[in-house]
Amino acid sequence: MSEIRVKYIDIPLQFSQLRAEIMPKVEEVLASGNYILGPAVAEFEERFAHLCGSKFALGVADGSDALFLALKVFGVGPGDEVITAPNSFLASAWTIVAAGARPVFADVREDFNIDPEQIEKVISPHTKAIMPVHLTGRPADMGPIMDIARRRGLAVVEDAAQAVAARYRGKGVGAIGDIGCFSLHPLKNLNAAGDAGVMTTNNEDYYKLLLKLRNHGLKNRDECEVWGFNSRLDTVQAALLNVKLNHIEAWTNKLREVAGVYRAALASYVKVPTDQEHEYSVYHTFIIQTDRRNELRDHLLARGVETKIHYPIPIHLQECARELGYNRGDFPVTERQSSRILSLPIYPEITDRQVSIVIEEVKKFFGA
Ligand SMILES: *Cc1c(COP(=O)(O)O)cnc(C)c1O
């Protein structure tokens, strides 16, 4: 293997660029002794709610906890079903299982997001909620999804783990469904230095319940009305995230710009993601498709370009999902995509030169 010329992502580089902004904020928190849900958390929550256009935001321990706590707000438990996409990251499904309920999958469309028509087909008397995933940072088709949910009396929990700052028909994701769930994992497009997550909602009752659920169920220092959990955002992570929030707009613009360059250069060689007019995608990943995916991945790595596959094994075909009774062939779009997808390097710190290298190497592979 040759020397890596384009890393898939470069977190140390991001830190080195922000070091002077971050370190005083981190030091301030450490000196304060206020390490959990401190003032930086409240600041972050307010700014994050503003970014999404939601009334409330609330920091939690990670994106998976956000999904789990959202399901708890709607009382999801044994005997219930929650509909989600089989091509997502595993947490979309295991949080449903952790709540005691059953994940029911609905296939996706060419845009990698859940197909509202397929949702309609799998709704049963046991269905309690729909969990659309804004995969790759592209908003799911929330218009029809909300119509179905309202008509059928179902809750909508948005898995926006990959989609900070994405918008659908001008509305921020996370502020469209009943509750939005974001991951701030180091590899996500707004990232902490460890696990972190944030939830959004426009509903004050859900917000007030979540304030208790994330903090042992406590109403105040001494009184508890509901059994809760321990899922809080660390002050030091919030301080770091507040620094990064200053950059999220510029970073998102950069990701969209890189996506545009990739799209224009590669569309005649591979299938590239497109943007519809009503979608504002944030390109957490830029996923191309080709029948020769594995060969292309090997070629790129041999030429010093790292790529990833999100995700090679659909959830319904994982060993852990066997008990759900799904088979190969159940979700044809997801399964076909899983053998063809390849995520190209895309991050705010990537240079024009590196983007050109990726493009040239893909073209060379196809003999151009
Ligand atoms: C990352 C991710 C999660 C889980 O978030 P964590 O913060 O890692 O717990 C859930 N859903 C999707 C789609 C993700 O990409």
XYZ file of N, CA, C and O in Angstrom, residues 225-331:
428
model
N -40.447 11.811 40.093
C -41.804 11.378 39.725
C -41.797 10.196 38.763
O -42.769 9.458 38.683
N -40.743 10.069 37.986
C -40.675 8.973 37.007
C -39.327 8.275 37.122
O -38.322 8.902 37.483
N -39.284 6.963 36.836
C -37.991 6.276 36.767
C -37.224 6.838 35.586
O -37.775 6.938 34.486
N -35.999 7.167 35.810
C -35.252 7.802 34.725
C -34.024 7.027 34.292
O -33.936 5.815 34.484
N -33.101 7.776 33.708
C -31.844 7.228 33.195
C -30.762 8.234 33.540
O -31.066 9.317 34.031
N -29.526 7.860 33.275
C -28.451 8.837 33.427
C -27.857 9.089 32.058
O -27.108 8.260 31.536
N -28.227 10.180 31.431
C -27.742 10.465 30.088
C -27.594 11.969 29.930
O -28.494 12.652 29.468
N -26.453 12.494 30.365
C -26.269 13.944 30.368
C -25.059 14.332 29.535
O -24.166 13.527 29.286
N -25.065 15.563 29.105
C -23.949 16.075 28.306
C -22.917 16.699 29.248
O -23.259 17.493 30.128
N -21.657 16.337 29.052
C -20.584 16.909 29.868
C -20.349 18.375 29.504
O -20.391 18.751 28.330
N -20.065 19.180 30.511
C -19.826 20.609 30.286
C -18.645 20.839 29.339
O -18.695 21.711 28.468
N -17.606 20.026 29.498
C -16.406 20.243 28.679
C -16.715 19.962 27.202
O -16.221 20.660 26.301
N -17.570 18.971 26.960
C -17.954 18.690 25.565
C -18.776 19.850 25.001
O -18.605 20.252 23.846
N -19.668 20.382 25.832
C -20.502 21.503 25.366
C -19.636 22.729 25.065
O -19.874 23.438 24.079
N -18.620 22.965 25.884
C -17.725 24.110 25.651
C -17.028 23.973 24.298
O -16.911 24.933 23.526
N -16.591 22.755 24.019
C -15.942 22.454 22.744
C -16.937 22.604 21.586
O -16.628 23.182 20.537
N -18.139 22.097 21.805
C -19.169 22.170 20.760
C -19.569 23.615 20.474
O -19.878 23.966 19.333
N -19.554 24.458 21.502
C -19.873 25.874 21.282
C -18.848 26.532 20.359
O -19.197 27.369 19.529
N -17.586 26.142 20.512
C -16.556 26.654 19.596
C -16.870 26.179 18.177
O -16.841 26.943 17.212
N -17.197 24.903 18.058
C -17.428 24.339 16.718
C -18.697 24.894 16.065
O -18.763 25.002 14.838
N -19.689 25.241 16.909
C -20.917 25.831 16.345
C -20.613 27.126 15.594
O -21.323 27.480 14.650
N -19.544 27.824 16.011
C -19.153 29.049 15.297
C -18.753 28.756 13.849
O -18.729 29.653 13.021
N -18.415 27.485 13.595
C -17.889 27.127 12.274
C -18.846 26.290 11.441
O -18.561 25.999 10.282
N -19.969 25.870 12.040
C -20.788 24.852 11.361
C -21.318 25.342 10.012
O -21.394 24.576 9.041
N -21.645 26.612 9.927
C -22.177 27.105 8.650
C -21.103 27.064 7.560
O -21.342 26.582 6.450
N -19.915 27.537 7.897
C -18.813 27.518 6.918
C -18.453 26.074 6.550
O -18.196 25.759 5.381
N -18.433 25.199 7.554
C -18.103 23.787 7.274
C -19.136 23.160 6.353
O -18.801 22.423 5.432
N -20.413 23.443 6.631
C -21.475 22.859 5.818
C -21.371 23.372 4.377
O -21.502 22.603 3.422
N -21.090 24.665 4.231
C -20.903 25.217 2.884
C -19.770 24.504 2.163
O -19.872 24.193 0.977
N -18.696 24.245 2.912
C -17.544 23.562 2.300
C -17.916 22.146 1.865
O -17.576 21.710 0.762
N -18.636 21.420 2.712
C -19.029 20.048 2.365
C -19.912 20.049 1.113
O -19.758 19.211 0.228
N -20.822 21.011 1.054
C -21.716 21.088 -0.106
C -20.941 21.466 -1.377
O -21.248 20.999 -2.471
N -19.916 22.278 -1.195
C -19.083 22.671 -2.334
C -18.279 21.466 -2.845
O -18.243 21.196 -4.047
N -17.664 20.724 -1.917
C -16.901 19.533 -2.314
C -17.831 18.527 -2.998
O -17.486 17.945 -4.035
N -19.030 18.361 -2.447
C -19.998 17.434 -3.046
C -20.311 17.853 -4.483
O -20.393 17.017 -5.386
N -20.448 19.150 -4.689
C -20.737 19.648 -6.034
C -19.602 19.359 -7.005
O -19.832 18.997 -8.168
N -18.371 19.487 -6.524
C -17.204 19.217 -7.370
C -17.142 17.723 -7.710
O -16.972 17.337 -8.875
N -17.310 16.874 -6.708
C -17.330 15.425 -6.951
C -18.433 15.065 -7.955
O -18.229 14.301 -8.892
N -19.609 15.637 -7.717
C -20.769 15.281 -8.552
C -20.505 15.627 -10.013
O -20.697 14.808 -10.907
N -20.032 16.837 -10.229
C -19.807 17.280 -11.612
C -18.739 16.434 -12.294
O -18.856 16.085 -13.457
N -17.694 16.077 -11.528
C -16.564 15.377 -12.149
C -16.822 13.887 -12.342
O -16.236 13.268 -13.231
N -17.678 13.306 -11.501
C -17.770 11.842 -11.482
C -19.072 11.268 -12.044
O -19.190 10.052 -12.207
N -20.023 12.136 -12.353
C -21.365 11.654 -12.724
C -21.347 10.728 -13.938
O -22.213 9.866 -14.070
N -20.371 10.876 -14.832
C -20.390 9.988 -15.996
C -19.659 8.662 -15.742
O -19.629 7.796 -16.613
N -19.104 8.501 -14.555
C -18.392 7.247 -14.244
C -19.141 6.384 -13.232
O -19.100 5.162 -13.284
N -19.760 7.041 -12.253
C -20.447 6.317 -11.172
C -21.773 7.023 -10.906
O -21.981 8.151 -11.351
N -22.648 6.338 -10.158
C -23.883 7.012 -9.745
C -23.534 7.930 -8.573
O -22.913 7.506 -7.611
N -23.933 9.202 -8.679
C -23.605 10.188 -7.634
C -24.890 10.681 -6.966
O -25.948 10.682 -7.603
N -24.799 11.086 -5.694
C -25.995 11.639 -5.050
C -26.346 13.000 -5.642
O -25.454 13.788 -5.962
N -27.641 13.237 -5.798
C -28.095 14.521 -6.335
C -28.846 15.280 -5.237
O -29.150 14.718 -4.201
N -29.105 16.529 -5.493
C -29.875 17.352 -4.557
C -31.170 17.737 -5.225
O -31.143 18.249 -6.336
N -32.286 17.534 -4.551
C -33.518 18.096 -5.093
C -33.679 19.501 -4.545
O -33.100 19.845 -3.517
N -34.507 20.293 -5.233
C -34.601 21.696 -4.877
C -35.042 21.931 -3.430
O -34.584 22.862 -2.781
N -35.933 21.075 -2.942
C -36.465 21.274 -1.589
C -35.566 20.683 -0.504
O -35.904 20.714 0.664
N -34.431 20.120 -0.916
C -33.546 19.489 0.067
C -32.281 20.314 0.268
O -31.694 20.790 -0.708
N -31.877 20.457 1.512
C -30.570 21.050 1.804
C -29.776 19.959 2.520
O -29.931 19.733 3.712
N -28.969 19.230 1.732
C -28.194 18.111 2.277
C -26.875 18.627 2.816
O -26.290 19.550 2.248
N -26.397 18.002 3.893
C -25.145 18.493 4.483
C -23.961 17.555 4.210
O -22.863 17.799 4.687
N -24.201 16.502 3.428
C -23.121 15.622 2.979
C -22.208 15.159 4.105
O -20.992 15.299 4.024
N -22.834 14.611 5.139
C -22.040 13.905 6.155
C -21.191 12.837 5.470
O -20.048 12.607 5.825
N -21.796 12.187 4.474
C -21.030 11.281 3.609
C -21.370 11.619 2.160
O -22.444 12.155 1.877
N -20.436 11.317 1.258
C -20.701 11.438 -0.177
C -20.559 10.026 -0.741
O -19.445 9.513 -0.869
N -21.697 9.410 -1.025
C -21.696 7.984 -1.374
C -21.961 7.796 -2.855
O -23.019 8.158 -3.359
N -20.957 7.229 -3.534
C -21.120 6.905 -4.946
C -21.538 5.442 -5.062
O -21.408 4.672 -4.105
N -22.041 5.051 -6.235
C -22.419 3.655 -6.451
C -21.850 3.155 -7.770
O -21.914 3.851 -8.780
N -21.317 1.925 -7.712
C -20.821 1.259 -8.913
C -20.875 -0.254 -8.694
O -20.726 -0.724 -7.567
N -21.072 -0.986 -9.797
C -21.048 -2.452 -9.704
C -19.666 -2.958 -9.322
O -19.524 -4.062 -8.830
N -18.643 -2.153 -9.596
C -17.257 -2.585 -9.319
C -16.730 -1.967 -8.026
O -15.572 -1.593 -7.937
N -17.585 -1.866 -7.036
C -17.264 -1.176 -5.787
C -15.976 -1.692 -5.118
O -15.097 -0.895 -4.792
N -15.877 -3.012 -4.911
C -14.711 -3.524 -4.172
C -13.405 -3.277 -4.922
O -12.396 -2.899 -4.327
N -13.452 -3.459 -6.241
C -12.269 -3.188 -7.070
C -11.872 -1.714 -6.977
O -10.700 -1.377 -6.891
N -12.892 -0.848 -7.039
C -12.612 0.593 -6.981
C -12.014 0.962 -5.620
O -11.041 1.710 -5.537
N -12.592 0.406 -4.550
C -12.062 0.677 -3.205
C -10.584 0.245 -3.113
O -9.742 0.985 -2.612
N -10.266 -0.938 -3.630
C -8.893 -1.443 -3.571
C -7.954 -0.577 -4.402
O -6.832 -0.282 -3.987
N -8.448 -0.179 -5.577
C -7.638 0.698 -6.443
C -7.322 2.017 -5.713
O -6.174 2.456 -5.689
N -8.348 2.601 -5.111
C -8.147 3.894 -4.445
C -7.177 3.755 -3.280
O -6.285 4.592 -3.100
N -7.326 2.707 -2.503
C -6.432 2.526 -1.355
C -4.992 2.327 -1.836
O -4.054 2.890 -1.263
N -4.823 1.575 -2.913
C -3.479 1.354 -3.464
C -2.872 2.671 -3.933
O -1.654 2.828 -3.957
N -3.733 3.644 -4.290
C -3.244 4.956 -4.727
C -3.275 5.983 -3.599
O -3.182 7.181 -3.856
N -3.469 5.514 -2.375
C -3.378 6.415 -1.229
C -4.638 7.181 -0.899
O -4.599 8.223 -0.241
N -5.802 6.676 -1.345
C -7.066 7.340 -1.045
C -7.920 6.407 -0.177
O -8.325 5.332 -0.625
N -8.195 6.844 1.045
C -9.026 6.038 1.947
C -10.506 6.255 1.640
O -10.939 7.382 1.409
N -11.272 5.176 1.694
C -12.737 5.270 1.557
C -13.366 4.405 2.642
O -12.663 3.692 3.353
N -14.687 4.491 2.772
C -15.398 3.626 3.722
C -16.698 3.148 3.078
O -17.120 3.665 2.039
N -17.323 2.175 3.730
C -18.616 1.686 3.239
C -19.642 1.844 4.353
O -19.489 1.271 5.430
N -20.653 2.671 4.088
C -21.719 2.914 5.072
C -23.049 2.437 4.520
O -23.712 3.196 3.839
N -23.478 1.181 4.721
C -22.846 0.152 5.533
C -22.864 -1.130 4.714
O -23.823 -1.347 3.976
N -21.865 -1.974 4.845
C -21.779 -3.142 3.953
C -22.840 -4.211 4.223
O -23.218 -4.931 3.306
N -23.304 -4.330 5.479
C -24.314 -5.359 5.802
C -25.575 -4.672 6.323
O -25.548 -4.054 7.388
N -26.678 -4.735 5.588
C -27.921 -4.118 6.076
C -28.330 -4.719 7.423
O -28.013 -5.878 7.714
N -29.040 -3.934 8.216
C -29.361 -4.380 9.585
C -30.169 -5.675 9.580
O -29.918 -6.567 10.391
N -31.116 -5.805 8.636
C -31.978 -7.004 8.669
C -31.211 -8.273 8.348
O -31.713 -9.361 8.578
N -29.986 -8.154 7.817
C -29.179 -9.345 7.514
C -28.076 -9.578 8.542
O -27.252 -10.465 8.386
N -28.051 -8.776 9.594
C -27.070 -8.983 10.667
C -27.501 -10.174 11.519
O -28.688 -10.428 11.712
N -26.515 -10.842 12.067
C -26.747 -11.982 12.960
C -27.743 -11.624 14.084
O -28.662 -12.370 14.390
N -27.535 -10.443 14.688
C -28.377 -10.036 15.826
C -29.843 -9.900 15.425
O -30.727 -9.971 16.276
N -30.105 -9.699 14.131
C -31.482 -9.441 13.679
C -32.199 -10.721 13.266
O -33.352 -10.676 12.839
N -31.516 -11.872 13.408
C -32.106 -13.120 12.918
C -33.482 -13.369 13.537
O -34.410 -13.809 12.875
N -33.581 -13.028 14.839
C -34.847 -13.249 15.571
C -36.021 -12.471 14.961
O -37.176 -12.782 15.244
N -35.720 -11.465 14.149
C -36.814 -10.678 13.552
C -37.425 -11.386 12.347
O -38.494 -10.991 11.868
N -36.708 -12.411 11.841
C -37.291 -13.253 10.792
C -37.200 -12.715 9.375
O -37.919 -13.172 8.492
N -36.333 -11.738 9.145
C -36.182 -11.232 7.776
C -35.242 -12.119 6.971
O -34.424 -12.845 7.539
N -35.364 -12.036 5.646
C -34.500 -12.817 4.756
C -33.872 -11.921 3.701
O -34.365 -10.818 3.449
N -32.808 -12.444 3.073
C -32.244 -11.778 1.907
C -33.335 -11.654 0.853
O -34.128 -12.573 0.678
N -33.421 -10.497 0.232
C -34.477 -10.298 -0.770
C -35.648 -9.487 -0.233
O -36.463 -9.007 -1.003
N -35.713 -9.324 1.084
C -36.847 -8.589 1.660
C -36.796 -7.095 1.341
O -37.838 -6.445 1.234
N -35.590 -6.537 1.235
C -35.455 -5.093 0.975
C -34.495 -4.894 -0.205
O -33.308 -4.583 -0.028
